[in-house]
Short mmCIF file of C-alpha atoms and ligand atoms in Angstrom, two decimals:
data_model
loop_
_atom_site.label_atom_id
_atom_site.label_comp_id
_atom_site.label_asym_id
_atom_site.label_seq_id
_atom_site.Cartn_x
_atom_site.Cartn_y
_atom_site.Cartn_z
CA MET A 1 -53.54 -33.27 24.53
CA SER A 2 -55.77 -30.90 26.83
CA CYS A 3 -56.04 -28.60 24.79
CA LYS A 4 -59.54 -28.90 22.88
CA LYS A 5 -59.86 -27.91 19.65
CA THR A 6 -63.13 -28.62 17.46
CA SER A 7 -62.54 -28.63 13.90
CA PRO A 8 -60.36 -29.60 11.96
CA THR A 9 -58.00 -31.86 13.91
CA TRP A 10 -54.80 -31.50 12.35
CA ALA A 11 -53.11 -34.27 14.39
CA VAL A 12 -49.55 -34.28 13.65
CA ALA A 13 -48.35 -37.76 14.01
CA ALA A 14 -45.66 -39.23 16.01
CA GLY A 15 -46.25 -37.66 19.16
CA LEU A 16 -45.57 -34.28 18.83
CA ALA A 17 -46.20 -33.76 22.08
CA TRP A 18 -43.49 -36.06 24.08
CA ALA A 19 -40.94 -34.85 20.85
CA LEU A 20 -41.13 -31.56 22.32
CA GLY A 21 -39.89 -32.97 25.84
CA ALA A 22 -43.41 -31.61 27.35
CA ALA A 23 -46.79 -31.51 26.58
CA PRO A 24 -47.49 -27.85 25.31
CA GLY A 25 -49.76 -25.30 26.67
CA CYS A 26 -52.73 -24.38 24.62
CA ASP A 27 -51.23 -21.36 23.51
CA GLU A 28 -47.92 -23.21 22.12
CA HIS A 29 -50.39 -25.78 20.52
CA ASP A 30 -52.70 -23.14 18.77
CA ARG A 31 -49.44 -21.01 17.57
CA HIS A 32 -48.89 -24.50 15.43
CA ALA A 33 -52.51 -25.40 14.73
CA PHE A 34 -53.79 -24.79 11.47
CA PRO A 35 -56.22 -21.83 11.03
CA ALA A 36 -59.82 -23.49 11.80
CA PRO A 37 -62.05 -23.78 8.60
CA PRO A 38 -65.88 -23.66 9.57
CA ALA A 39 -67.55 -26.49 10.94
CA SER A 40 -68.68 -27.73 7.63
CA VAL A 41 -65.44 -30.14 7.05
CA ALA A 42 -65.64 -30.91 10.56
CA ALA A 43 -64.71 -34.25 10.28
CA GLU A 44 -61.51 -33.39 8.45
CA THR A 45 -58.20 -34.66 9.94
CA VAL A 46 -54.94 -33.57 8.05
CA THR A 47 -51.85 -36.07 9.50
CA VAL A 48 -48.55 -34.46 8.61
CA GLU A 49 -46.57 -37.17 7.40
CA PRO A 50 -44.02 -38.02 10.06
CA ARG A 51 -40.32 -37.95 9.07
CA THR A 52 -38.33 -38.29 12.33
CA GLN A 53 -38.58 -42.15 11.73
CA LEU A 54 -37.37 -41.92 8.25
CA LEU A 55 -34.13 -40.18 9.50
CA PRO A 56 -31.60 -43.05 9.44
CA THR A 57 -28.91 -41.63 11.97
CA PHE A 58 -31.54 -40.29 14.61
CA PRO A 59 -31.07 -39.86 17.36
CA CYS A 60 -28.15 -37.49 16.74
CA SER A 61 -27.13 -36.97 19.99
CA SER A 62 -27.04 -40.73 21.52
CA ARG A 63 -25.38 -41.49 17.89
CA CYS A 64 -22.36 -39.39 17.75
CA HIS A 65 -23.05 -35.82 18.97
CA SER A 66 -22.58 -36.48 22.59
CA ALA A 67 -19.44 -37.41 22.16
CA ARG A 68 -18.23 -33.79 20.54
CA GLU A 69 -18.17 -30.07 20.79
CA SER A 70 -20.62 -28.30 18.84
CA GLN A 71 -18.51 -25.62 16.15
CA PRO A 72 -20.72 -22.70 16.00
CA ASP A 73 -18.55 -21.64 13.34
CA LYS A 74 -18.80 -22.43 9.22
CA ARG A 75 -15.56 -24.89 8.42
CA LEU A 76 -15.22 -27.83 6.30
CA LEU A 77 -16.69 -30.54 7.26
CA THR A 78 -14.36 -33.91 7.80
CA GLU A 79 -16.14 -36.73 9.01
CA PHE A 80 -19.47 -37.84 8.88
CA HIS A 81 -21.45 -35.18 7.03
CA THR A 82 -18.55 -34.51 4.46
CA PHE A 83 -20.93 -34.30 1.41
CA ARG A 84 -22.97 -31.52 2.60
CA ASN A 85 -19.72 -29.76 1.57
CA THR A 86 -20.61 -29.71 -2.06
CA GLU A 87 -24.01 -30.71 -1.75
CA PHE A 88 -25.44 -28.25 0.64
CA HIS A 89 -27.60 -25.46 -1.81
CA HIS A 90 -29.95 -23.43 0.20
CA GLY A 91 -29.93 -19.67 0.77
CA ASP A 92 -27.49 -17.77 2.44
CA PRO A 93 -23.77 -19.51 1.28
CA ALA A 94 -22.41 -18.60 4.74
CA GLY A 95 -25.07 -20.57 5.90
CA TRP A 96 -23.95 -22.97 8.86
CA CYS A 97 -25.40 -25.88 10.50
CA TYR A 98 -26.90 -24.10 13.74
CA GLN A 99 -28.52 -21.50 11.43
CA CYS A 100 -31.71 -24.26 11.33
CA HIS A 101 -30.21 -27.00 13.85
CA SER A 102 -30.51 -26.33 17.28
CA GLN A 103 -27.03 -26.35 18.77
CA LYS A 104 -28.21 -26.94 22.01
CA ASN A 105 -30.20 -30.03 21.13
CA ILE A 106 -29.05 -31.84 17.92
CA ASP A 107 -32.34 -33.89 17.79
CA ARG A 108 -34.28 -30.50 17.15
CA LEU A 109 -34.65 -27.74 14.81
CA VAL A 110 -34.57 -24.28 15.60
CA ILE A 111 -37.39 -21.99 14.86
CA ALA A 112 -37.13 -18.06 13.82
CA SER A 113 -38.32 -17.41 18.03
CA GLY A 114 -35.64 -19.51 19.24
CA GLU A 115 -37.83 -22.20 20.23
CA LEU A 116 -37.15 -25.68 19.71
CA VAL A 117 -38.82 -27.94 17.06
CA THR A 118 -38.60 -31.82 15.63
CA PHE A 119 -38.16 -33.18 12.56
CA ASP A 120 -41.68 -33.75 12.32
CA GLU A 121 -42.73 -30.03 12.73
CA ALA A 122 -39.74 -28.90 10.16
CA TYR A 123 -42.26 -27.04 8.03
CA LEU A 124 -42.23 -24.66 10.87
CA LEU A 125 -38.90 -23.77 9.85
CA CYS A 126 -39.21 -23.73 6.77
CA GLY A 127 -42.16 -21.27 6.78
CA GLY A 128 -39.93 -18.98 8.76
CA CYS A 129 -38.74 -17.65 5.10
CA HIS A 130 -41.47 -18.88 2.86
CA GLY A 131 -44.27 -18.16 4.69
CA ASP A 132 -46.53 -18.03 1.02
CA LYS A 133 -45.62 -21.71 0.55
CA LEU A 134 -46.76 -22.50 4.34
CA ARG A 135 -49.95 -20.89 3.85
CA ASP A 136 -50.41 -22.69 0.18
CA TRP A 137 -49.26 -26.13 1.63
CA ARG A 138 -51.61 -25.44 5.31
CA LEU A 139 -54.29 -25.18 2.25
CA ALA A 140 -53.50 -27.72 0.60
CA VAL A 141 -52.44 -26.25 -2.71
CA HIS A 142 -48.95 -26.48 -2.33
CA GLY A 143 -47.16 -30.06 -1.56
CA LYS A 144 -48.87 -33.43 -1.81
CA THR A 145 -51.73 -34.80 0.24
CA MET A 146 -52.70 -38.68 0.29
CA GLY A 147 -55.08 -40.63 1.82
CA HIS A 148 -58.88 -40.23 1.39
CA TRP A 149 -60.23 -36.38 -0.14
CA THR A 150 -63.43 -37.27 2.09
CA GLY A 151 -61.53 -36.16 5.14
CA ASN A 152 -58.56 -38.60 6.45
CA LYS A 153 -55.73 -36.79 4.57
CA ILE A 154 -52.38 -37.02 4.85
CA ARG A 155 -50.26 -34.02 3.82
CA ARG A 156 -46.28 -34.83 3.00
CA SER A 157 -43.99 -32.55 4.78
CA CYS A 158 -41.75 -29.83 3.56
CA THR A 159 -38.90 -32.25 3.54
CA GLY A 160 -40.77 -35.52 1.82
CA CYS A 161 -40.19 -33.81 -1.22
CA HIS A 162 -37.50 -31.41 -0.54
CA ASN A 163 -33.79 -31.89 0.57
CA PRO A 164 -33.76 -29.06 2.83
CA HIS A 165 -29.89 -29.00 2.09
CA ASN A 166 -30.66 -28.95 -1.43
CA PRO A 167 -34.36 -27.91 -1.76
CA THR A 168 -34.45 -27.89 -5.64
CA PHE A 169 -36.85 -30.69 -7.01
CA PRO A 170 -34.39 -32.96 -8.11
CA HIS A 171 -34.59 -33.54 -12.27
CA LEU A 172 -36.40 -37.23 -12.91
CA VAL A 173 -35.74 -39.76 -15.76
CA PRO A 174 -39.60 -39.69 -17.55
CA GLU A 175 -41.14 -42.69 -18.09
CA ALA A 176 -41.42 -43.86 -21.90
CA PRO A 177 -43.65 -41.98 -24.14
CA PRO A 178 -46.74 -43.98 -25.53
CA VAL A 179 -47.32 -44.98 -28.63
CA ARG A 180 -49.03 -42.27 -31.37
CA PRO A 181 -52.32 -42.18 -32.70
CA GLU A 182 -53.48 -44.80 -35.13
CA HIS A 183 -55.84 -44.44 -38.13
CA GLY A 184 -55.61 -40.85 -37.84
CA GLU A 185 -56.87 -39.63 -34.44
CA ARG A 186 -55.40 -36.31 -33.93
CA MET A 187 -54.50 -34.51 -31.05
CA MET B 1 -54.68 -62.64 -31.12
CA LYS B 2 -55.56 -65.16 -28.42
CA ASN B 3 -59.10 -66.36 -27.75
CA ASP B 4 -58.51 -69.06 -24.91
CA GLY B 5 -61.35 -71.15 -26.91
CA CYS B 6 -64.22 -69.11 -25.40
CA THR B 7 -65.50 -67.67 -28.52
CA PRO B 8 -69.15 -65.56 -28.70
CA ARG B 9 -70.22 -69.20 -30.01
CA ALA B 10 -68.62 -71.04 -27.32
CA CYS B 11 -69.62 -68.96 -24.48
CA PRO B 12 -72.84 -70.13 -22.81
CA SER B 13 -72.85 -67.05 -20.71
CA SER B 14 -72.76 -64.56 -24.26
CA GLU B 15 -76.12 -65.94 -24.80
CA ALA B 16 -77.84 -66.30 -21.48
CA PRO B 17 -80.31 -63.39 -21.30
CA VAL B 18 -79.62 -60.89 -18.59
CA ALA B 19 -82.95 -59.74 -16.58
CA GLY B 20 -83.61 -56.77 -18.09
CA ALA B 21 -82.18 -57.05 -21.19
CA THR B 22 -85.36 -59.62 -22.11
CA ALA B 23 -87.64 -57.23 -21.80
CA GLU B 24 -86.43 -54.76 -24.30
CA ARG B 25 -85.76 -57.76 -26.97
CA GLY B 26 -89.00 -57.60 -27.88
CA ALA B 27 -88.75 -53.67 -28.37
CA PRO B 28 -89.70 -52.65 -32.22
CA LEU B 29 -86.27 -51.83 -33.71
CA LEU B 30 -87.13 -48.26 -34.06
CA GLN B 31 -88.16 -46.09 -31.34
CA LEU B 32 -89.51 -42.76 -30.89
CA GLY B 33 -89.72 -40.62 -28.00
CA ARG B 34 -87.32 -39.47 -25.01
CA ARG B 35 -85.89 -42.99 -24.60
CA PRO B 36 -82.64 -43.42 -25.11
CA PRO B 37 -82.24 -44.92 -28.68
CA ASP B 38 -82.34 -48.79 -28.63
CA ARG B 39 -78.55 -49.71 -29.62
CA ARG B 40 -79.74 -53.17 -30.77
CA ALA B 41 -81.39 -51.74 -33.71
CA ILE B 42 -78.57 -49.62 -34.79
CA LEU B 43 -76.57 -52.64 -34.68
CA GLY B 44 -79.53 -55.00 -36.20
CA ALA B 45 -79.72 -52.40 -38.94
CA SER B 46 -76.18 -53.03 -39.98
CA VAL B 47 -74.86 -55.75 -41.74
CA ALA B 48 -75.09 -58.95 -39.98
CA ALA B 49 -71.44 -59.57 -40.86
CA VAL B 50 -70.50 -56.32 -39.02
CA ALA B 51 -72.16 -57.14 -36.06
CA ALA B 52 -70.70 -60.66 -36.08
CA ALA B 53 -67.50 -59.25 -36.18
CA ALA B 54 -67.74 -56.50 -33.46
CA THR B 55 -69.23 -59.50 -31.04
CA GLY B 56 -66.41 -62.00 -31.97
CA SER B 57 -63.82 -60.43 -29.66
CA GLY B 58 -64.05 -62.92 -26.77
CA CYS B 59 -65.97 -63.30 -23.61
CA GLY B 60 -65.10 -59.97 -22.33
CA ASN B 61 -67.72 -58.76 -25.05
CA HIS B 62 -70.93 -58.64 -23.88
CA ARG B 63 -72.91 -56.49 -26.36
CA PHE B 64 -76.21 -57.84 -25.29
CA ASP B 65 -76.33 -56.53 -21.54
CA ALA B 66 -79.05 -53.91 -21.24
CA HIS B 67 -77.60 -50.51 -20.85
CA TYR B 68 -75.80 -49.42 -17.20
CA LYS B 69 -78.77 -47.07 -16.36
CA GLU B 70 -81.40 -49.57 -17.20
CA LEU B 71 -79.62 -52.53 -14.89
CA THR B 72 -81.21 -53.55 -11.69
CA ASP B 73 -79.58 -54.35 -8.62
CA GLU B 74 -80.32 -57.81 -9.85
CA ASP B 75 -78.98 -57.84 -13.02
CA LYS B 76 -75.68 -55.74 -12.18
CA ARG B 77 -74.77 -58.85 -9.38
CA ARG B 78 -75.41 -61.19 -12.12
CA ILE B 79 -73.33 -59.51 -14.83
CA PHE B 80 -70.55 -58.64 -12.72
CA GLU B 81 -70.64 -62.58 -11.08
CA ARG B 82 -70.10 -63.42 -14.98
CA ILE B 83 -67.73 -60.98 -16.02
CA GLU B 84 -65.40 -62.49 -12.84
CA ALA B 85 -65.78 -65.98 -13.74
CA GLU B 86 -64.68 -65.24 -17.30
CA THR B 87 -61.53 -63.04 -16.16
CA ARG B 88 -60.79 -65.57 -13.90
CA ALA B 89 -61.39 -68.41 -16.62
CA ARG B 90 -59.03 -66.36 -19.04
CA THR B 91 -56.59 -64.63 -17.46
CA GLY B 92 -56.41 -66.64 -14.14
CA VAL B 93 -56.79 -63.39 -11.85
CA ASP B 94 -59.60 -63.13 -9.25
CA VAL B 95 -61.27 -59.58 -10.17
CA LYS B 96 -64.01 -58.02 -8.54
CA ILE B 97 -66.05 -56.06 -10.15
CA SER B 98 -68.37 -52.94 -8.41
CA ALA B 99 -70.17 -50.09 -9.25
CA PRO B 100 -69.96 -47.19 -6.68
CA GLN B 101 -72.36 -45.21 -6.89
CA PRO B 102 -72.51 -41.08 -6.70
CA MET B 103 -72.53 -39.37 -3.33
CA ASP B 104 -74.98 -36.62 -2.65
CA GLY B 105 -73.29 -33.24 -3.32
CA VAL B 106 -70.73 -34.22 -4.66
CA GLU B 107 -68.91 -33.24 -7.75
CA PHE B 108 -65.42 -34.01 -8.60
CA ALA B 109 -63.42 -31.51 -9.89
CA TYR B 110 -59.36 -32.01 -10.65
CA ALA B 111 -56.36 -29.27 -10.53
CA LEU B 112 -53.03 -29.46 -12.15
CA ASP B 113 -50.32 -26.67 -10.89
CA LEU B 114 -48.41 -25.69 -14.04
CA SER B 115 -45.59 -24.40 -11.97
CA LEU B 116 -44.74 -28.04 -10.37
CA CYS B 117 -45.33 -30.39 -13.24
CA ASN B 118 -41.94 -31.21 -14.76
CA GLY B 119 -42.77 -33.86 -17.18
CA ASN B 120 -41.58 -36.82 -15.67
CA ARG B 121 -44.67 -39.06 -16.53
CA ARG B 122 -45.52 -41.19 -13.66
CA CYS B 123 -49.21 -40.19 -13.51
CA ALA B 124 -49.78 -41.64 -17.06
CA GLU B 125 -47.71 -44.85 -15.61
CA ALA B 126 -49.93 -45.58 -12.87
CA CYS B 127 -53.20 -44.77 -14.39
CA ALA B 128 -52.18 -47.33 -16.58
CA ARG B 129 -51.74 -50.13 -14.06
CA GLU B 130 -54.58 -48.92 -12.16
CA ASN B 131 -57.00 -48.71 -15.14
CA ASN B 132 -55.72 -51.78 -16.86
CA LEU B 133 -54.23 -50.00 -19.74
CA PRO B 134 -52.73 -52.39 -22.18
CA ASP B 135 -48.96 -52.03 -23.06
CA VAL B 136 -49.83 -54.05 -25.98
CA PRO B 137 -51.17 -50.84 -28.08
CA LYS B 138 -48.95 -48.62 -25.66
CA PHE B 139 -51.67 -45.87 -25.02
CA ARG B 140 -52.72 -44.10 -22.20
CA TYR B 141 -55.11 -41.83 -20.92
CA ILE B 142 -52.83 -38.73 -19.85
CA GLN B 143 -50.84 -37.41 -22.38
CA VAL B 144 -47.76 -35.12 -21.04
CA LEU B 145 -47.72 -31.86 -23.56
CA GLU B 146 -43.83 -30.34 -23.89
CA MET B 147 -44.24 -26.90 -25.30
CA ASP B 148 -41.83 -24.03 -25.36
CA ARG B 149 -41.11 -21.87 -22.17
CA GLY B 150 -43.73 -18.77 -22.90
CA THR B 151 -45.87 -20.68 -24.75
CA LEU B 152 -48.96 -22.49 -25.05
CA ASP B 153 -48.95 -23.54 -28.51
CA PHE B 154 -50.81 -26.81 -28.93
CA GLU B 155 -50.49 -27.49 -32.51
CA ASN B 156 -46.60 -27.46 -32.05
CA ALA B 157 -46.34 -29.20 -28.64
CA ASN B 158 -44.95 -33.12 -28.01
CA ALA B 159 -46.13 -35.83 -26.25
CA TYR B 160 -44.31 -37.74 -27.56
CA TYR B 161 -40.77 -36.85 -26.15
CA GLU B 162 -38.01 -38.78 -24.60
CA HIS B 163 -35.28 -37.36 -22.17
CA ASP B 164 -32.94 -38.70 -20.19
CA GLU B 165 -33.85 -36.11 -17.87
CA VAL B 166 -36.83 -33.97 -17.25
CA PRO B 167 -37.38 -30.79 -16.86
CA VAL B 168 -35.60 -29.64 -19.92
CA PRO B 169 -34.55 -26.31 -19.42
CA GLY B 170 -36.80 -23.95 -21.68
CA LYS B 171 -39.77 -26.19 -22.05
CA VAL B 172 -42.62 -26.29 -19.85
CA TYR B 173 -45.27 -29.56 -19.55
CA LEU B 174 -48.92 -29.78 -19.59
CA PRO B 175 -50.66 -33.47 -18.90
CA VAL B 176 -54.34 -33.55 -20.61
CA GLN B 177 -56.64 -36.14 -19.86
CA CYS B 178 -60.06 -36.24 -19.69
CA GLN B 179 -61.87 -32.97 -18.67
CA HIS B 180 -64.62 -34.34 -17.47
CA CYS B 181 -66.57 -31.34 -19.02
CA ALA B 182 -70.10 -30.31 -17.80
CA ASN B 183 -71.15 -29.85 -21.27
CA PRO B 184 -69.58 -32.32 -22.77
CA PRO B 185 -69.23 -32.66 -26.95
CA CYS B 186 -68.60 -36.08 -26.76
CA VAL B 187 -71.49 -37.47 -24.94
CA LYS B 188 -74.12 -35.30 -27.29
CA VAL B 189 -72.80 -37.20 -30.17
CA CYS B 190 -72.72 -40.37 -28.97
CA PRO B 191 -75.72 -42.17 -31.53
CA VAL B 192 -76.60 -44.68 -28.83
CA THR B 193 -76.05 -42.58 -25.23
CA ALA B 194 -73.34 -45.76 -24.20
CA THR B 195 -71.61 -42.59 -22.96
CA TRP B 196 -73.26 -39.68 -20.22
CA ARG B 197 -72.27 -37.63 -17.13
CA GLU B 198 -72.99 -38.99 -14.01
CA PRO B 199 -74.12 -36.95 -11.07
CA ASP B 200 -70.83 -36.23 -9.80
CA GLY B 201 -69.73 -34.86 -12.68
CA LEU B 202 -67.93 -38.39 -14.04
CA VAL B 203 -68.36 -38.67 -17.79
CA VAL B 204 -68.35 -42.40 -18.79
CA VAL B 205 -68.86 -44.95 -20.83
CA ASP B 206 -70.87 -48.56 -20.92
CA TYR B 207 -68.08 -50.72 -22.71
CA ASN B 208 -70.92 -53.41 -23.55
CA TRP B 209 -72.90 -50.87 -24.86
CA CYS B 210 -70.64 -48.67 -26.93
CA ILE B 211 -70.63 -49.37 -30.53
CA GLY B 212 -67.21 -48.26 -31.44
CA CYS B 213 -68.17 -45.54 -33.81
CA ARG B 214 -66.10 -43.42 -32.72
CA TYR B 215 -68.18 -40.47 -33.05
CA CYS B 216 -67.17 -39.17 -29.72
CA ILE B 217 -63.34 -39.37 -30.15
CA ALA B 218 -64.01 -36.96 -33.11
CA ALA B 219 -65.91 -34.30 -31.24
CA CYS B 220 -63.47 -34.67 -28.30
CA PRO B 221 -61.37 -31.27 -28.64
CA TYR B 222 -59.13 -32.56 -25.70
CA PHE B 223 -58.22 -36.20 -27.21
CA GLY B 224 -59.84 -37.57 -23.90
CA ARG B 225 -60.81 -40.88 -25.57
CA ARG B 226 -58.86 -43.86 -26.78
CA PHE B 227 -60.20 -46.91 -29.02
CA ASN B 228 -59.27 -50.63 -28.66
CA PHE B 229 -58.63 -51.16 -32.49
CA HIS B 230 -56.85 -53.86 -30.86
CA GLU B 231 -57.51 -56.94 -28.18
CA PRO B 232 -56.33 -54.74 -25.54
CA THR B 233 -53.56 -57.54 -23.56
CA VAL B 234 -52.68 -56.69 -20.17
CA ARG B 235 -50.27 -58.95 -18.40
CA PRO B 236 -51.88 -60.99 -15.44
CA ARG B 237 -50.02 -59.99 -13.31
CA ASP B 238 -50.22 -56.43 -14.08
CA ILE B 239 -53.69 -56.97 -13.71
CA ASN B 240 -55.19 -54.54 -10.82
CA PRO B 241 -58.47 -56.65 -9.83
CA ASP B 242 -60.00 -53.94 -8.07
CA GLN B 243 -62.14 -53.70 -11.09
CA GLY B 244 -65.31 -50.68 -11.47
CA TYR B 245 -67.97 -52.02 -14.26
CA ILE B 246 -67.96 -48.69 -15.75
CA SER B 247 -64.69 -47.69 -15.15
CA ASN B 248 -61.34 -49.95 -15.12
CA ARG B 249 -62.69 -52.97 -15.71
CA LEU B 250 -60.88 -54.91 -18.78
CA ARG B 251 -62.30 -53.48 -21.98
CA PRO B 252 -62.91 -55.49 -24.82
CA VAL B 253 -61.63 -54.71 -28.53
CA GLY B 254 -63.76 -52.43 -30.00
CA VAL B 255 -64.60 -50.07 -27.60
CA VAL B 256 -63.99 -46.28 -26.49
CA GLU B 257 -62.48 -45.72 -23.67
CA LYS B 258 -61.18 -42.91 -21.36
CA CYS B 259 -60.31 -41.81 -17.84
CA THR B 260 -62.67 -41.87 -15.16
CA PHE B 261 -60.90 -40.12 -12.50
CA CYS B 262 -60.51 -43.88 -11.17
CA LEU B 263 -64.21 -43.69 -10.58
CA GLN B 264 -63.52 -47.28 -8.49
CA ARG B 265 -61.04 -44.88 -6.08
CA THR B 266 -63.00 -41.41 -5.82
CA ARG B 267 -66.24 -42.84 -5.18
CA VAL B 268 -65.02 -44.74 -2.16
CA GLY B 269 -63.24 -41.53 -0.71
CA ARG B 270 -59.91 -42.37 -1.83
CA TYR B 271 -57.76 -40.47 -4.30
CA PRO B 272 -57.22 -40.86 -8.34
CA ALA B 273 -53.78 -43.23 -8.96
CA CYS B 274 -52.46 -40.29 -11.23
CA LEU B 275 -52.51 -38.11 -7.57
CA GLU B 276 -50.99 -40.28 -5.79
CA ALA B 277 -47.82 -41.46 -7.95
CA CYS B 278 -47.11 -37.54 -8.69
CA PRO B 279 -43.97 -36.83 -6.99
CA THR B 280 -44.52 -33.03 -7.23
CA GLY B 281 -47.41 -32.82 -5.77
CA ALA B 282 -48.71 -30.90 -9.18
CA ARG B 283 -52.18 -32.76 -8.88
CA LYS B 284 -55.24 -31.40 -7.03
CA PHE B 285 -58.32 -33.45 -6.73
CA GLY B 286 -61.49 -32.91 -4.24
CA ASN B 287 -65.02 -32.35 -4.22
CA LEU B 288 -66.04 -28.89 -5.88
CA GLY B 289 -68.93 -28.73 -3.92
CA ASP B 290 -67.25 -28.32 -0.65
CA PRO B 291 -66.12 -24.46 0.13
CA ASN B 292 -63.01 -26.02 1.97
CA GLY B 293 -62.40 -28.50 -0.50
CA GLU B 294 -58.62 -27.81 -1.85
CA VAL B 295 -59.88 -27.33 -5.76
CA ARG B 296 -62.32 -24.90 -4.20
CA ILE B 297 -59.43 -22.89 -2.07
CA MET B 298 -57.56 -23.18 -5.22
CA LEU B 299 -60.16 -21.69 -7.81
CA GLU B 300 -60.70 -18.59 -5.57
CA ARG B 301 -56.74 -17.92 -4.70
CA LYS B 302 -55.03 -19.03 -8.15
CA ARG B 303 -54.79 -17.67 -11.46
CA VAL B 304 -56.87 -20.81 -12.97
CA TYR B 305 -57.43 -21.67 -16.37
CA VAL B 306 -59.16 -24.45 -18.81
CA LEU B 307 -58.29 -25.52 -21.91
CA LYS B 308 -60.17 -24.23 -24.81
CA GLU B 309 -62.41 -22.05 -22.70
CA GLU B 310 -64.13 -20.27 -25.72
CA LEU B 311 -65.95 -24.06 -27.13
CA GLY B 312 -68.21 -24.04 -23.55
CA THR B 313 -67.49 -27.32 -22.72
CA LEU B 314 -67.43 -26.42 -19.19
CA PRO B 315 -63.89 -28.91 -18.37
CA ARG B 316 -63.93 -29.70 -14.44
CA PHE B 317 -60.16 -29.98 -14.76
CA TYR B 318 -58.43 -26.79 -13.63
CA TYR B 319 -54.77 -25.67 -14.51
CA PHE B 320 -53.36 -23.34 -12.26
CA TYR B 321 -49.96 -21.44 -11.35
CA GLY B 322 -49.18 -22.07 -7.76
S1 SF4 C 401 -62.25 -34.13 -22.06
FE1 SF4 C 401 -63.57 -34.97 -24.33
S2 SF4 C 401 -64.02 -36.79 -23.41
FE2 SF4 C 401 -64.25 -35.97 -21.68
S3 SF4 C 401 -65.75 -34.87 -21.20
FE3 SF4 C 401 -64.57 -33.40 -22.37
S4 SF4 C 401 -65.56 -33.77 -24.59
FE4 SF4 C 401 -65.74 -35.91 -23.37
S1 SF4 C 402 -67.72 -45.03 -29.61
FE1 SF4 C 402 -68.40 -43.58 -29.06
S2 SF4 C 402 -69.94 -42.00 -30.00
FE2 SF4 C 402 -69.96 -43.86 -30.67
S3 SF4 C 402 -71.46 -45.73 -29.70
FE3 SF4 C 402 -69.17 -45.93 -28.56
S4 SF4 C 402 -68.79 -44.21 -26.75
FE4 SF4 C 402 -70.97 -43.60 -28.09
#
């Protein structure tokens, strides 16, 4: 990337630049960048876990959508995405695919500014409504950070934990309980 | 209890003197002054049969090694190699014992987002695998307390809940493990300094030095410690071969053990196993000394509390609502 930033290196993995279709200029890059912390964490590198490669039917355009017209109005889905008819629980019940997915380029998401972003940058879309969570996530206070606490961190993106179509965190089967303490040890 | 033909008597290495320990052996039984109390003096003063019973737990238990803090690099190399060889003979697993040192300018702290924890206990299980906790008896360093929503009623909390699904409506969950107190009562009561606080804030136990008196368990206000009443049995295929001498190496019967914030991982820059296993991202870990680290940012921006603050134990484990 031609636009040099000192610290930290917020490397969004999986070729953010080419994914946008063109290398973004400095302005664009800065807008997407995290707030620059002081030099003491200059070595810190945060990589946002890429998502696109995990999508089983990506690229949507060449797999299916090139062969069909986009439908701007809400309707019951009758082909591939039928389970979304019942699964979808997010925000406005009158919402429709193209609130978030780009109608022009089905392989991209569209954020409030009208700009297209990749599935790897879904946090920019989520942050459009959940700004407080995006702020906390960028500070590593919300969301999951893995890798090394000493610098090379891997941040899980919003959609790594939340299903964007039904974002309530799923219920889980708990692991079995431990044994009770022996010989009168008490909590 | 399986002994694998490796009784203390039959096990030559347990008799082999270790440098550092040799010098101590001639020391008078009772010592005054500022040195750590000689644990052997206390052992020696106890009934010989009791001492024999305590040492008779197989080769993992070397009660005549010097205190960890007095080991030279050469002692460590020798002891680690001996433990590795014994573990190989006993379990067939090739393990690597290490003792990573604290880093300068680092004090570890943990933070946990109570608004996210849903009580699934993945942390406790990941901890068990990382730290070679036995499945029989199945104790865990991390207890997840289930309480009624709107209360933080530890008296009526339930750590033994069994549900098909969590979270259960109307309940909240609060995981408790060793809080790595900056003013730890468990350390103060240990009669033989077998447990202490390291410069980076980790409260650790020297399993070879612990006499199993369990004073520390009585002193800990958080139920952070566990005692090996039985020979801990870890299935060989479950053994984590990456072992720290004062953290997750296989423990003998009759000693106290506890969470070490995964010392063997965190001192080499990794995150604790419980953090990596948590599916909700409720767990945060980092260096309290780094003003831009996630724990400091959380401390400055969120509503934070510590358990039983009034006791003055100064926990380095912070709970917050994200
Ligand atoms: S929580 Fe208990 S075991 Fe851990 S340091 Fe504090 S007093 Fe000691
Ligand atoms: S049981 Fe606890 S107090 Fe007793 S020797 Fe072991 S570490 Fe020290």
